[in-house]
PDB file of C-alpha atoms and ligand atoms in Angstrom:
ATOM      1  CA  UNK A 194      29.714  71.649 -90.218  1.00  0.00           C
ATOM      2  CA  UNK A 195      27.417  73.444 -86.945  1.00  0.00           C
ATOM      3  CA  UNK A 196      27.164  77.103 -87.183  1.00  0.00           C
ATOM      4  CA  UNK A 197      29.744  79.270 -85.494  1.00  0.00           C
ATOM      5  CA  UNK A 198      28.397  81.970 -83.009  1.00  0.00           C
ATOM      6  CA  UNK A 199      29.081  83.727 -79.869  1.00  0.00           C
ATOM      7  CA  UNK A 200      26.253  84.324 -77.060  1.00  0.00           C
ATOM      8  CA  UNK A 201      26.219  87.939 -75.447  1.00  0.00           C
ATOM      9  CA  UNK A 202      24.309  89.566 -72.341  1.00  0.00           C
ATOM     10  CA  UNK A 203      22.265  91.985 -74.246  1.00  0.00           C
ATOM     11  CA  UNK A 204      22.051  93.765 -77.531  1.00  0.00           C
ATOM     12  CA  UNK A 205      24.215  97.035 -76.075  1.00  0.00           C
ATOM     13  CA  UNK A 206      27.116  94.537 -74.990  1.00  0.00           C
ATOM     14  CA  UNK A 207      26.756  92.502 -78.816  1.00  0.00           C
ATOM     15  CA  UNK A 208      27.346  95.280 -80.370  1.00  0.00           C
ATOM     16  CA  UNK A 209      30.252  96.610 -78.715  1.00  0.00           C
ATOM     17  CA  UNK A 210      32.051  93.551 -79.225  1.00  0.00           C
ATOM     18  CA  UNK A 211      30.896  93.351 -82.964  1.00  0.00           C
ATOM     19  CA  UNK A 212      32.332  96.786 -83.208  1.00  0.00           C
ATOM     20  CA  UNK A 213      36.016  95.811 -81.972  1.00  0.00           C
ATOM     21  CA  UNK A 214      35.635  92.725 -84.231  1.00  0.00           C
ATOM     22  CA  UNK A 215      34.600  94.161 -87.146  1.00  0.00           C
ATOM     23  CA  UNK A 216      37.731  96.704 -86.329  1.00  0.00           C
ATOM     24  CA  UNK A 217      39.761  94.144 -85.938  1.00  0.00           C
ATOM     25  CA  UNK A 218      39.146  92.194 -89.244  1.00  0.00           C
ATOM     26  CA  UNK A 219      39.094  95.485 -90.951  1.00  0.00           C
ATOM     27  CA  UNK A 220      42.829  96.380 -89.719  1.00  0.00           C
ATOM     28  CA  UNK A 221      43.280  92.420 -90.146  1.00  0.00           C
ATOM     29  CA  UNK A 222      42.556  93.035 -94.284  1.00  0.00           C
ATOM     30  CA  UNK A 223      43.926  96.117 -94.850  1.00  0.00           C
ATOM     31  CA  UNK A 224      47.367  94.386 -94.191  1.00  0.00           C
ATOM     32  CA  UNK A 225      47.642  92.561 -97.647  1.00  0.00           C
ATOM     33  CA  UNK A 226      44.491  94.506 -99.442  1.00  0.00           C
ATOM     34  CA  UNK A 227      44.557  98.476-100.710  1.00  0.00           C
ATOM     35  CA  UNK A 228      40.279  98.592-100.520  1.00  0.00           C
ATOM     36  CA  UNK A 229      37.795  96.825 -98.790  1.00  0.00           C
ATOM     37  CA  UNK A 230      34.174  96.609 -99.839  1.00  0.00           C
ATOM     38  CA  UNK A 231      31.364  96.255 -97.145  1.00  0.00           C
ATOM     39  CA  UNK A 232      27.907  95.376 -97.342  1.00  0.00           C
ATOM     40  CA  UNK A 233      25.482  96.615 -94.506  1.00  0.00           C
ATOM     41  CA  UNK A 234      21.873  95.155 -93.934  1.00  0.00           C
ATOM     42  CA  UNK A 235      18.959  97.220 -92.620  1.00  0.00           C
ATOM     43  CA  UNK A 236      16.821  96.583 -89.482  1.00  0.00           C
ATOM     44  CA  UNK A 237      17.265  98.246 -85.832  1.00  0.00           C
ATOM     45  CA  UNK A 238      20.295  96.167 -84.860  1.00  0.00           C
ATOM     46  CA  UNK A 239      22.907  97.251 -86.521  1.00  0.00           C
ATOM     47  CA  UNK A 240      21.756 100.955 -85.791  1.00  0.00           C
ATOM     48  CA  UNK A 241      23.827  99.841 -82.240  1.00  0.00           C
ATOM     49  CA  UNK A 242      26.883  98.901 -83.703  1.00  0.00           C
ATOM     50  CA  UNK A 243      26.836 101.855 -86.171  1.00  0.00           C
ATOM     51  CA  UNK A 244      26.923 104.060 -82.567  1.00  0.00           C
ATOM     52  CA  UNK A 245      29.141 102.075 -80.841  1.00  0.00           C
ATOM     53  CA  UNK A 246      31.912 102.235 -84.078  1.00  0.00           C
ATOM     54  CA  UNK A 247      31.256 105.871 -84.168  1.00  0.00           C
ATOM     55  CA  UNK A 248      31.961 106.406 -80.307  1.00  0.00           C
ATOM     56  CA  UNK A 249      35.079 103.824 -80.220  1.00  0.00           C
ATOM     57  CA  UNK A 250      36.541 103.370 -83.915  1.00  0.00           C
ATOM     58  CA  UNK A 251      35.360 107.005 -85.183  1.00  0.00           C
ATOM     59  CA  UNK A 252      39.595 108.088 -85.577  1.00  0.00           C
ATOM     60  CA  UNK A 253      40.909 104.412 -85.647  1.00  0.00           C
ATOM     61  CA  UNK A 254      40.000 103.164 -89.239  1.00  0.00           C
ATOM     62  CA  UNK A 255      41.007 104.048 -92.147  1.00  0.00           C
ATOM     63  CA  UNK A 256      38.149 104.677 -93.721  1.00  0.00           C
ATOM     64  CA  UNK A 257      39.496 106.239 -96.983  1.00  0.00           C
ATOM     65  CA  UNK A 258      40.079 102.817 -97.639  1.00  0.00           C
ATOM     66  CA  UNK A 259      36.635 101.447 -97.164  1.00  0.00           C
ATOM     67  CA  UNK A 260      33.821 101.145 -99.713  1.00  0.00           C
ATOM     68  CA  UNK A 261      30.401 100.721 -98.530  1.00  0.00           C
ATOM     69  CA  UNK A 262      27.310  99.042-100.310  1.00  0.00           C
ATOM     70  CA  UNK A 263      24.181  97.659 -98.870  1.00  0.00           C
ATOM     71  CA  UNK A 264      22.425  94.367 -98.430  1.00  0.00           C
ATOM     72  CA  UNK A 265      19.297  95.290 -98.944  1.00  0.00           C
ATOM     73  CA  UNK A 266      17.343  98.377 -99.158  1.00  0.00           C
ATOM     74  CA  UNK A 267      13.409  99.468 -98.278  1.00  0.00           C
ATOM     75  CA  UNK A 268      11.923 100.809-101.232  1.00  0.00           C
ATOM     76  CA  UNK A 269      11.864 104.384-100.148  1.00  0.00           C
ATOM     77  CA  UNK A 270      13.481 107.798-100.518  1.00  0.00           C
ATOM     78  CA  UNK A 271      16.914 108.084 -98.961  1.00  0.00           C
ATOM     79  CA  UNK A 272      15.619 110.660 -96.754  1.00  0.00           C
ATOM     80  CA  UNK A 273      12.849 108.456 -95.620  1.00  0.00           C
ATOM     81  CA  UNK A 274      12.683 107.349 -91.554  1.00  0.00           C
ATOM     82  CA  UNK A 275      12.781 103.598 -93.337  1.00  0.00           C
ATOM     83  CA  UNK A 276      15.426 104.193 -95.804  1.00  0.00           C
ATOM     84  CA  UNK A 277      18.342 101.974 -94.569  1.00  0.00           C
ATOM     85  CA  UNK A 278      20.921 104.065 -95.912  1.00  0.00           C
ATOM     86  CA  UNK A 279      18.935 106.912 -94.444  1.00  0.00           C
ATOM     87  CA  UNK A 280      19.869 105.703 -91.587  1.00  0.00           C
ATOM     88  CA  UNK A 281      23.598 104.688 -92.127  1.00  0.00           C
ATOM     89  CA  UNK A 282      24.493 108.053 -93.226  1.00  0.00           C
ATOM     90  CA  UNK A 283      22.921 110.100 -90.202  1.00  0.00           C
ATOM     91  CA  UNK A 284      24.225 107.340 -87.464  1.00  0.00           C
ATOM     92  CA  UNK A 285      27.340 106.533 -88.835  1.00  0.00           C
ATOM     93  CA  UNK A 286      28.793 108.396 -91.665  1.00  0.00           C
ATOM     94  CA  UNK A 287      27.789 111.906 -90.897  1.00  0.00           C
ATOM     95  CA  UNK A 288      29.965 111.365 -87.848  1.00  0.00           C
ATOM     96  CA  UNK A 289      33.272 109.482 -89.666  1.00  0.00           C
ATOM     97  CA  UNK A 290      36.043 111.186 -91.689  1.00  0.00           C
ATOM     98  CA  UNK A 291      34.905 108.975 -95.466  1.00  0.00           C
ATOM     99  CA  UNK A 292      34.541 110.517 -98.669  1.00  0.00           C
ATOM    100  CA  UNK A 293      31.334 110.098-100.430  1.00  0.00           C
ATOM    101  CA  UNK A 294      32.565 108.888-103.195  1.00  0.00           C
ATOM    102  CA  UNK A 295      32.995 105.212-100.959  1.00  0.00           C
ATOM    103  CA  UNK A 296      29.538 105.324-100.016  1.00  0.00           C
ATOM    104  CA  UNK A 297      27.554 103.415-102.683  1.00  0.00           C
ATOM    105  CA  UNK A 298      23.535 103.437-101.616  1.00  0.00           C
ATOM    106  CA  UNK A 299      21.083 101.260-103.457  1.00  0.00           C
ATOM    107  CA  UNK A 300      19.558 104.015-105.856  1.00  0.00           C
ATOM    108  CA  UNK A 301      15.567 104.469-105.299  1.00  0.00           C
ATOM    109  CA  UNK A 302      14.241 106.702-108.524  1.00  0.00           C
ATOM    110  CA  UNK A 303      10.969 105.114-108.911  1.00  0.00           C
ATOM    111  CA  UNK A 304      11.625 102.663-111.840  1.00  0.00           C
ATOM    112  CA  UNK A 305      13.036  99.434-109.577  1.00  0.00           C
ATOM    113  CA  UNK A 306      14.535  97.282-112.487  1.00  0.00           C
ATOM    114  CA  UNK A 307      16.400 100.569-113.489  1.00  0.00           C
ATOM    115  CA  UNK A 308      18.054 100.872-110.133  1.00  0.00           C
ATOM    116  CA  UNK A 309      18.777  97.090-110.017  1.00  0.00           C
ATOM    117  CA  UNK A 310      20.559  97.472-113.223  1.00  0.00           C
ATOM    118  CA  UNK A 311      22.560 101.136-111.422  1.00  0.00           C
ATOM    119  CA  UNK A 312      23.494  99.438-108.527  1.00  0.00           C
ATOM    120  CA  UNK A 313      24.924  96.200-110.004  1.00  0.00           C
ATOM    121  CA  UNK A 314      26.861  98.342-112.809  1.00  0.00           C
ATOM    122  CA  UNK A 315      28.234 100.374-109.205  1.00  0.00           C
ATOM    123  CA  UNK A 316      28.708  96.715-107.813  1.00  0.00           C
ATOM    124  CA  UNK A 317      31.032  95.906-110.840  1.00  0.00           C
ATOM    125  CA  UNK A 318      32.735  99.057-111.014  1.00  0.00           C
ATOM    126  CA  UNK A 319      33.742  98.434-107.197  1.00  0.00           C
ATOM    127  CA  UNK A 320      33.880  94.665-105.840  1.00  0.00           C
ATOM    128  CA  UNK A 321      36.065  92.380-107.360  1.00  0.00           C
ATOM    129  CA  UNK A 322      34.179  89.626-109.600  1.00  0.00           C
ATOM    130  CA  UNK A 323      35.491  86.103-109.152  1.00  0.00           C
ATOM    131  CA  UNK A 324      34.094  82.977-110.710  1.00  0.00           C
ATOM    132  CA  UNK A 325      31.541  85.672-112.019  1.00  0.00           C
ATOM    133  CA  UNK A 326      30.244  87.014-108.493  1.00  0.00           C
ATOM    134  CA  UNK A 327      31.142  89.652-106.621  1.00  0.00           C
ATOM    135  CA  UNK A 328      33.111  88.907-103.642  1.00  0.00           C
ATOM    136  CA  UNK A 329      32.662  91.452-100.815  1.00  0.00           C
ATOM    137  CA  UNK A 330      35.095  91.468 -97.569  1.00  0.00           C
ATOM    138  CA  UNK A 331      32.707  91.450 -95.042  1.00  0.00           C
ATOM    139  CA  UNK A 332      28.549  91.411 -94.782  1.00  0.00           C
ATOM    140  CA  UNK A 333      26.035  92.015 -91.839  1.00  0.00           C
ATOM    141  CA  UNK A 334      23.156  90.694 -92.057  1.00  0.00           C
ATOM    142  CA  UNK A 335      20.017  90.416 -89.522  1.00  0.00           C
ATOM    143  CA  UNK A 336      17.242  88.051 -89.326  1.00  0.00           C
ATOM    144  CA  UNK A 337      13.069  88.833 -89.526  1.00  0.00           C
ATOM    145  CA  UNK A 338      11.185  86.680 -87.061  1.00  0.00           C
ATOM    146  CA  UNK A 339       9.576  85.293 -90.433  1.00  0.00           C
ATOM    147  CA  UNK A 340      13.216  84.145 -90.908  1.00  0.00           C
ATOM    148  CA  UNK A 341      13.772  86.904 -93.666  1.00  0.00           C
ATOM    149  CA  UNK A 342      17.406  87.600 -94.273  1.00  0.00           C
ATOM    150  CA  UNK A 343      18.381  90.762 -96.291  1.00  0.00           C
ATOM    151  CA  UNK A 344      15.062  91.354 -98.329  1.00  0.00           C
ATOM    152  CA  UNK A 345      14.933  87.871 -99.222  1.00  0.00           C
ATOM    153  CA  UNK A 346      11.494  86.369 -97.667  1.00  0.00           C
ATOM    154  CA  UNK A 347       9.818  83.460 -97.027  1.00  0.00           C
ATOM    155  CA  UNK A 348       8.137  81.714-100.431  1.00  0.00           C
ATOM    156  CA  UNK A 349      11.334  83.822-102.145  1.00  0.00           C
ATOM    157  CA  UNK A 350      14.281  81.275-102.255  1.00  0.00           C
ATOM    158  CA  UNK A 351      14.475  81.645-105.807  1.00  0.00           C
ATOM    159  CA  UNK A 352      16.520  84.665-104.733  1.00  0.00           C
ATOM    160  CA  UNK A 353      19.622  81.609-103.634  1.00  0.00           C
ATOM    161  CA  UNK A 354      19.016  80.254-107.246  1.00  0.00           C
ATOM    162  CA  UNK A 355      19.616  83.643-109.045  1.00  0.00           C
ATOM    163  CA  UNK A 356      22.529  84.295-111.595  1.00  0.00           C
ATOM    164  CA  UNK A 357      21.929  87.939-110.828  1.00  0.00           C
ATOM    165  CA  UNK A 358      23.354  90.500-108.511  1.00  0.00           C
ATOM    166  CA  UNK A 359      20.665  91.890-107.476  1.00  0.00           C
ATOM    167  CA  UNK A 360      17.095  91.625-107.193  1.00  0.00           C
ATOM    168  CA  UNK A 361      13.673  93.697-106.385  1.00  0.00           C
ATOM    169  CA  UNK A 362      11.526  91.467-103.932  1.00  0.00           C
ATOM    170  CA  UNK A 363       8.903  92.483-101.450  1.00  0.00           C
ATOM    171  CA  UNK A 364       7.936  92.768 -97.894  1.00  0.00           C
ATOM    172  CA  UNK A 365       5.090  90.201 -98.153  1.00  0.00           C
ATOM    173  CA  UNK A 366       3.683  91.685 -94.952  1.00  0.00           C
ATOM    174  CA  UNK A 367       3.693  94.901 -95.536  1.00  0.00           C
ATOM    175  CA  UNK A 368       3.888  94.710 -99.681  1.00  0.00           C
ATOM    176  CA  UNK A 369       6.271  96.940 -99.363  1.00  0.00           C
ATOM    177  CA  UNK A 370       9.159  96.827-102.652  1.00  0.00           C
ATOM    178  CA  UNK A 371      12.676  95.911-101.558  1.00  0.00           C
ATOM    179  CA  UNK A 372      15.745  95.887-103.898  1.00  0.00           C
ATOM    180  CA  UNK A 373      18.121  92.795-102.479  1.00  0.00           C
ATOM    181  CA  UNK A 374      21.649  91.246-102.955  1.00  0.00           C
ATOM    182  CA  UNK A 375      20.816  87.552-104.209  1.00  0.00           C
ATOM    183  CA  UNK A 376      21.494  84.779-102.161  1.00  0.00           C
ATOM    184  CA  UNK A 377      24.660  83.497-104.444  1.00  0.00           C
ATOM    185  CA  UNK A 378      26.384  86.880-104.049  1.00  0.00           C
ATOM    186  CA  UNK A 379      25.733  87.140 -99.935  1.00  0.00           C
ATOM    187  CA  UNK A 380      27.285  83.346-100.210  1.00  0.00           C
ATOM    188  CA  UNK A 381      30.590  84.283-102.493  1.00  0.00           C
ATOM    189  CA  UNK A 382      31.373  87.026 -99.964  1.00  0.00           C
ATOM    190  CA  UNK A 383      34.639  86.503 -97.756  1.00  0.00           C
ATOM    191  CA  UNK A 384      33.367  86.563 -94.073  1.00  0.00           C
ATOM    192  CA  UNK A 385      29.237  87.002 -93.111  1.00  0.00           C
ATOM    193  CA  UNK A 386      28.066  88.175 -89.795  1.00  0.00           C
ATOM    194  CA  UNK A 387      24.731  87.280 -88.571  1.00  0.00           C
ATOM    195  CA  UNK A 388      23.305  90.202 -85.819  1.00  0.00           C
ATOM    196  CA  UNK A 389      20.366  88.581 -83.904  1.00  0.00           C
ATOM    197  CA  UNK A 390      18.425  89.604 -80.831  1.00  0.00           C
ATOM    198  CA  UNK A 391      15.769  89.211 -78.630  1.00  0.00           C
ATOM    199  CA  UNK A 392      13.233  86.930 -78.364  1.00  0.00           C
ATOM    200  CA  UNK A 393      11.464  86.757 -81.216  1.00  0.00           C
ATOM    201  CA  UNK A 394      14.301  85.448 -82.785  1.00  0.00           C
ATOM    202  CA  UNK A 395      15.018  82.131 -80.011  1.00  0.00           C
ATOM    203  CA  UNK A 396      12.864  80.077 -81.704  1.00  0.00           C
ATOM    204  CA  UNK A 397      14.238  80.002 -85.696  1.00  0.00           C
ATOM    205  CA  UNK A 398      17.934  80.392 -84.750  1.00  0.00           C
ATOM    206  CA  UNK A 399      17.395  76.778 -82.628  1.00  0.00           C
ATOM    207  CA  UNK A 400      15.143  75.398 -85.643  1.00  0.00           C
ATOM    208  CA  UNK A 401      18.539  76.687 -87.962  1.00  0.00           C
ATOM    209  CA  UNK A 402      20.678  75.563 -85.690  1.00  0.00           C
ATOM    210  CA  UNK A 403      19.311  72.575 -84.909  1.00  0.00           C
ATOM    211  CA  UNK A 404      18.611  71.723 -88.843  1.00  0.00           C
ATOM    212  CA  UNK A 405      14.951  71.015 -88.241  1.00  0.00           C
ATOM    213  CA  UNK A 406      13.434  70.830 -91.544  1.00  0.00           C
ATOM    214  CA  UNK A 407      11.008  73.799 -90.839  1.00  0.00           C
ATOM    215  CA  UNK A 408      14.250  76.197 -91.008  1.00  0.00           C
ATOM    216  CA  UNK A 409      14.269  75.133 -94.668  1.00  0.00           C
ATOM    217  CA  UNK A 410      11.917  78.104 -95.397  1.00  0.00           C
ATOM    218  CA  UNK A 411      13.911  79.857 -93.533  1.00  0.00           C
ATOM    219  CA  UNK A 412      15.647  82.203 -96.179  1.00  0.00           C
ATOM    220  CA  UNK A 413      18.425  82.816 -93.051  1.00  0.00           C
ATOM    221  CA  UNK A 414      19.227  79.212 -93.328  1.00  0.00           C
ATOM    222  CA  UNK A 415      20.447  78.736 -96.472  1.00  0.00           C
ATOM    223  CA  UNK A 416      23.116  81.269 -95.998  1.00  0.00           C
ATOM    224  CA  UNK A 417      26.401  79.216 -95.936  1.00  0.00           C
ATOM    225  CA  UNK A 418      28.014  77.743 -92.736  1.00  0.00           C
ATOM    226  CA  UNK A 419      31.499  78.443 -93.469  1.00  0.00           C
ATOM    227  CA  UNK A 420      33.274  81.993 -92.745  1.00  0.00           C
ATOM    228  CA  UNK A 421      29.846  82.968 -91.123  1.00  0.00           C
ATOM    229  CA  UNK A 422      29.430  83.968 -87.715  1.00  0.00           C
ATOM    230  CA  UNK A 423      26.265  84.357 -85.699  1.00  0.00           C
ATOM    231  CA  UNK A 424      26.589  87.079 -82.920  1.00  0.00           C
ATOM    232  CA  UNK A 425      23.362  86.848 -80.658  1.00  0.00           C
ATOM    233  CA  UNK A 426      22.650  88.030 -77.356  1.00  0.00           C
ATOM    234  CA  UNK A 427      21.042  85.678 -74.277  1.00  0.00           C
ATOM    235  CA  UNK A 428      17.384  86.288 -75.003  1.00  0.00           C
ATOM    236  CA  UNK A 429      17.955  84.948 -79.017  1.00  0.00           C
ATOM    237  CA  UNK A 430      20.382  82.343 -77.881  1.00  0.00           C
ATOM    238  CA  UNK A 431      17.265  80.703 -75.151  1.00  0.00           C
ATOM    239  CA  UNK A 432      17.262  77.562 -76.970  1.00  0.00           C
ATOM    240  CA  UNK A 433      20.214  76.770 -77.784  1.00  0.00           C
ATOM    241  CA  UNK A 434      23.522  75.328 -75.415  1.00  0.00           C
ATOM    242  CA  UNK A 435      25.148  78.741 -74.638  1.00  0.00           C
ATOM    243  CA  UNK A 436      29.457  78.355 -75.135  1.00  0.00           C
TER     244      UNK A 436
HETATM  245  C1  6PG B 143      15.904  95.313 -93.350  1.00  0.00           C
HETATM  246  C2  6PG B 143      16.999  94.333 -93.083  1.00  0.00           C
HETATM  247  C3  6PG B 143      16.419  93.051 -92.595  1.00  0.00           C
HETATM  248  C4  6PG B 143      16.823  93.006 -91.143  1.00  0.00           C
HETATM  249  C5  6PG B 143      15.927  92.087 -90.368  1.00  0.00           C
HETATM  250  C6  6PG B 143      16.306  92.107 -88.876  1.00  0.00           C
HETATM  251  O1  6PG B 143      16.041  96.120 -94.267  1.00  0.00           O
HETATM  252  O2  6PG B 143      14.941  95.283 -92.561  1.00  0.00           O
HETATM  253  O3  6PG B 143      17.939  94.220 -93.997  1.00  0.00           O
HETATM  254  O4  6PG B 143      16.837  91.895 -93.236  1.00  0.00           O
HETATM  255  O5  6PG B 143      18.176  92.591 -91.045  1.00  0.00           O
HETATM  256  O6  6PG B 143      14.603  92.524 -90.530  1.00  0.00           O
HETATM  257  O7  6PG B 143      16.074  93.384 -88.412  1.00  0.00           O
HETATM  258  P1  6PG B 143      16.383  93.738 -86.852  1.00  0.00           P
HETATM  259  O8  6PG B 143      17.879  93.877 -86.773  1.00  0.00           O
HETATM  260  O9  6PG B 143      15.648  95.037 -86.644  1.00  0.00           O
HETATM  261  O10 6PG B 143      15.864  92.609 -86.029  1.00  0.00           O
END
């Protein structure tokens, strides 16, 4: 099975189409479910489509309706510059009609294996569980030009082989603590959609793409095939046949 993706002009014009897609699959679910449950990765990229829903989709979701977790999160306060819910909340929900109570941030009080243990209890309490993982509606995810996905990095694919929900890893460039999602849960979830841009990222999306055994370490490649989609824009997509 290749990898489905779409090719678009820049990062500005990617994320205004992710933002009527993710719309649409949103109003698409909410026909035969009550809740949905989202998981949002870090990184500059999404900070786009967070505008772009916020500017088009602000008054046209239901948002009651929506629960909200994260993929990954930097080991920092929430009111840190870093702090990827930091930056969800002042981007996106301080400008949508949600209640807090559907916002579910990866808790950061010092002790890391304590807030592994919070979040996956809030994980539980929220996501349904089948075949014992939790299986959320839709996930974003980006890509590091080291071929990081999540907080799950190069030399850490144990993180794929993990019965648990959630991990604490690290930035092994920067050292800095991460608390992840685990490979198996990303991979139970109902639809995945890859955000890539620029440059930097050409040259591991056609090693992925094109299966070459260096994309092995690749911790982006061994998310699975099927139900994801890869939305990248022309300078990401240099390598590889555009549609
Ligand atoms: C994070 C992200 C990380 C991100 C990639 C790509 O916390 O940094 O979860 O996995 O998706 O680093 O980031 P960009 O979108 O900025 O390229």
């Amino acid at each position: 099975m290749s990898r489905q993706y779409r090719v678009f002009p820049d990062p500005q014009t990617l994320a205004q189409q992710f933002a009527v897609l993710f719309a649409e699959r949103v109003f698409r679910q909410l026909q035969t479910k009550q809740n949905l449950c989202i998981a949002l990765s870090g990184g500059g990229t999404p900070q786009l489509w967070f505008a772009e829903t916020v500017k088009n989709f602000a008054d046209k979701i239901d948002y009651q309706r929506l629960h909200f977790f994260w993929v990954d999160e930097r080991y920092v306060p929430h009111d840190h510059s870093e702090s990827n819910y930091g930056i969800a909340q002042k981007l996106l929900f301080d400008n949508i009609d949600i209640p807090s109570g559907n916002i579910h941030p990866i808790p950061v009080t010092g002790v890391p294996e304590t807030d592994v243990r919070s979040y996956t209890a809030e994980i539980k309490k929220y996501v349904p569980i089948e075949n014992d993982r939790p299986v959320f509606d839709i996930v974003t995810l980006g890509m590091g030009t080291d071929g990081h996905t999540a907080s799950i990095f190069p030399g850490q694919l144990n993180l794929f082989d993990c019965p648990d929900f959630v991990a604490v890893s690290e930035n092994p460039h920067t050292r800095q603590r991460r608390i992840t999602l685990t490979g198996p849960v990303i991979n139970a979830s109902e639809a995945v959609y890859f955000l890539a841009t620029g440059a930097d990222k050409a040259p591991l999306i056609r090693d992925i793409f094109a299966e070459r055994a260096i994309a092995e370490t690749y911790p982006a490649a061994h998310i699975r095939k099927r139900n994801t989609e890869w939305l990248i824009d022309r300078k990401a997509a240099t390598f590889i046949d555009n549609k």
